[in-house]
Amino acid sequence: MEFIKNIAVRVEIETGVSIDISVVNMSNAPPATSTDSAIVVNLQKAIKAVLGVEARPVGIGGGTCAAIFRNNGYPAAVWSTNEEMAHEPDEAIKIENLVNDAKVFALLCLY
């Protein structure tokens, strides 16, 4: 918010307009899941077994479906194979990726 407010002030000064900022909806990211938690370790194992890929935990912000679980104290992780196409027009997924992700999740259930 501070970054946004600074930009607004700069635009006000440069253009002579007045900018009012109000927050309609905002949520802060819940605490991150530990990278050595069972869900992260087992997800990495399942990804390696199915796809042959060494997955590495990274943070992607608080807007995933895992945030609901993390907000309630449950360790959670998310995974998907995509074509670098974040939610945008014509978003799509390859059937092969969808099937492989289902295999990862099925194997994860066995750990």
mmCIF file of C-alpha atoms in Angstrom:
data_model
loop_
_atom_site.group_PDB
_atom_site.id
_atom_site.type_symbol
_atom_site.label_atom_id
_atom_site.label_comp_id
_atom_site.label_asym_id
_atom_site.label_seq_id
_atom_site.Cartn_x
_atom_site.Cartn_y
_atom_site.Cartn_z
ATOM 1 C CA MET A 1 0.000 0.000 0.000
ATOM 2 C CA GLU A 2 2.860 2.352 0.756
ATOM 3 C CA PHE A 3 4.240 1.786 -2.757
ATOM 4 C CA ILE A 4 0.846 2.532 -4.295
ATOM 5 C CA LYS A 5 0.388 5.645 -2.163
ATOM 6 C CA ASN A 6 3.810 6.939 -3.228
ATOM 7 C CA ILE A 7 2.902 6.522 -6.885
ATOM 8 C CA ALA A 8 -0.410 8.303 -6.304
ATOM 9 C CA VAL A 9 1.339 11.261 -4.674
ATOM 10 C CA ARG A 10 3.812 11.458 -7.570
ATOM 11 C CA VAL A 11 0.983 11.407 -10.124
ATOM 12 C CA GLU A 12 -0.896 14.077 -8.157
ATOM 13 C CA ILE A 13 2.157 16.339 -8.173
ATOM 14 C CA GLU A 14 2.920 15.724 -11.856
ATOM 15 C CA THR A 15 -0.633 16.181 -13.121
ATOM 16 C CA GLY A 16 -2.434 18.339 -10.581
ATOM 17 C CA VAL A 17 -5.163 15.751 -10.040
ATOM 18 C CA SER A 18 -6.384 14.489 -6.691
ATOM 19 C CA ILE A 19 -6.272 10.748 -6.054
ATOM 20 C CA ASP A 20 -8.209 9.019 -3.279
ATOM 21 C CA ILE A 21 -7.275 5.434 -2.455
ATOM 22 C CA SER A 22 -9.585 3.118 -0.572
ATOM 23 C CA VAL A 23 -9.150 -0.562 0.112
ATOM 24 C CA VAL A 24 -12.130 -2.605 -1.012
ATOM 25 C CA ASN A 25 -10.692 -6.027 -0.253
ATOM 26 C CA MET A 26 -7.279 -7.027 1.021
ATOM 27 C CA SER A 27 -5.889 -10.055 2.771
ATOM 28 C CA ASN A 28 -2.426 -10.646 4.089
ATOM 29 C CA ALA A 29 -0.663 -13.900 3.347
ATOM 30 C CA PRO A 30 -0.869 -16.390 6.203
ATOM 31 C CA PRO A 31 2.344 -17.842 7.633
ATOM 32 C CA ALA A 32 4.250 -19.932 5.108
ATOM 33 C CA THR A 33 4.287 -23.706 5.305
ATOM 34 C CA SER A 34 7.653 -24.995 6.490
ATOM 35 C CA THR A 35 9.696 -26.510 3.676
ATOM 36 C CA ASP A 36 10.428 -29.513 5.880
ATOM 37 C CA SER A 37 6.752 -30.190 6.649
ATOM 38 C CA ALA A 38 5.382 -33.589 5.634
ATOM 39 C CA ILE A 39 3.161 -32.128 2.910
ATOM 40 C CA VAL A 40 6.032 -30.330 1.197
ATOM 41 C CA VAL A 41 8.476 -33.240 1.490
ATOM 42 C CA ASN A 42 5.900 -35.773 0.269
ATOM 43 C CA LEU A 43 4.754 -33.537 -2.578
ATOM 44 C CA GLN A 44 8.370 -33.206 -3.714
ATOM 45 C CA LYS A 45 8.737 -37.004 -3.599
ATOM 46 C CA ALA A 46 5.553 -37.526 -5.612
ATOM 47 C CA ILE A 47 6.603 -34.966 -8.227
ATOM 48 C CA LYS A 48 10.004 -36.638 -8.543
ATOM 49 C CA ALA A 49 8.448 -40.105 -8.861
ATOM 50 C CA VAL A 50 5.859 -39.124 -11.469
ATOM 51 C CA LEU A 51 7.633 -36.417 -13.465
ATOM 52 C CA GLY A 52 11.317 -36.936 -12.697
ATOM 53 C CA VAL A 53 11.533 -33.292 -11.641
ATOM 54 C CA GLU A 54 13.303 -31.933 -8.568
ATOM 55 C CA ALA A 55 10.618 -29.596 -7.215
ATOM 56 C CA ARG A 56 11.700 -26.746 -4.993
ATOM 57 C CA PRO A 57 9.431 -24.880 -2.594
ATOM 58 C CA VAL A 58 8.833 -21.230 -3.441
ATOM 59 C CA GLY A 59 6.394 -18.666 -2.139
ATOM 60 C CA ILE A 60 3.773 -17.317 -4.498
ATOM 61 C CA GLY A 61 1.794 -15.022 -2.252
ATOM 62 C CA GLY A 62 -1.337 -15.445 -0.222
ATOM 63 C CA GLY A 63 -3.911 -15.818 -2.969
ATOM 64 C CA THR A 64 -3.893 -19.577 -3.479
ATOM 65 C CA CYS A 65 -6.405 -22.140 -2.278
ATOM 66 C CA ALA A 66 -3.784 -23.219 0.294
ATOM 67 C CA ALA A 67 -4.156 -19.884 2.110
ATOM 68 C CA ILE A 68 -7.484 -20.965 3.604
ATOM 69 C CA PHE A 69 -5.837 -24.009 5.177
ATOM 70 C CA ARG A 70 -2.751 -22.081 6.300
ATOM 71 C CA ASN A 71 -4.986 -19.419 7.892
ATOM 72 C CA ASN A 72 -6.469 -22.215 9.995
ATOM 73 C CA GLY A 73 -3.108 -23.591 11.090
ATOM 74 C CA TYR A 74 -2.782 -26.466 8.618
ATOM 75 C CA PRO A 75 0.424 -26.841 6.606
ATOM 76 C CA ALA A 76 -0.522 -26.719 2.936
ATOM 77 C CA ALA A 77 1.197 -26.655 -0.440
ATOM 78 C CA VAL A 78 -0.008 -26.129 -3.995
ATOM 79 C CA TRP A 79 1.201 -27.694 -7.214
ATOM 80 C CA SER A 80 0.299 -27.583 -10.875
ATOM 81 C CA THR A 81 1.981 -27.924 -14.203
ATOM 82 C CA ASN A 82 1.188 -24.968 -16.423
ATOM 83 C CA GLU A 83 2.330 -23.177 -19.511
ATOM 84 C CA GLU A 84 3.285 -19.953 -17.685
ATOM 85 C CA MET A 85 -0.255 -18.738 -18.242
ATOM 86 C CA ALA A 86 -1.553 -17.091 -15.106
ATOM 87 C CA HIS A 87 -5.267 -16.359 -14.956
ATOM 88 C CA GLU A 88 -5.667 -14.453 -18.190
ATOM 89 C CA PRO A 89 -7.828 -14.507 -21.327
ATOM 90 C CA ASP A 90 -7.768 -17.849 -23.118
ATOM 91 C CA GLU A 91 -6.262 -19.577 -20.084
ATOM 92 C CA ALA A 92 -5.787 -23.238 -20.920
ATOM 93 C CA ILE A 93 -4.142 -26.413 -19.703
ATOM 94 C CA LYS A 94 -2.675 -29.286 -21.658
ATOM 95 C CA ILE A 95 -4.508 -32.562 -21.014
ATOM 96 C CA GLU A 96 -1.127 -34.270 -20.533
ATOM 97 C CA ASN A 97 -0.286 -31.834 -17.720
ATOM 98 C CA LEU A 98 -3.686 -32.335 -16.107
ATOM 99 C CA VAL A 99 -3.290 -36.129 -16.164
ATOM 100 C CA ASN A 100 0.265 -35.952 -14.796
ATOM 101 C CA ASP A 101 -0.802 -33.604 -12.001
ATOM 102 C CA ALA A 102 -3.607 -36.042 -11.105
ATOM 103 C CA LYS A 103 -0.972 -38.804 -10.918
ATOM 104 C CA VAL A 104 1.139 -36.642 -8.580
ATOM 105 C CA PHE A 105 -1.840 -36.019 -6.295
ATOM 106 C CA ALA A 106 -2.873 -39.700 -6.354
ATOM 107 C CA LEU A 107 0.636 -40.780 -5.356
ATOM 108 C CA LEU A 108 0.768 -38.082 -2.690
ATOM 109 C CA CYS A 109 -2.297 -39.669 -1.071
ATOM 110 C CA LEU A 110 -0.316 -42.896 -0.582
ATOM 111 C CA TYR A 111 2.460 -41.274 1.452
#
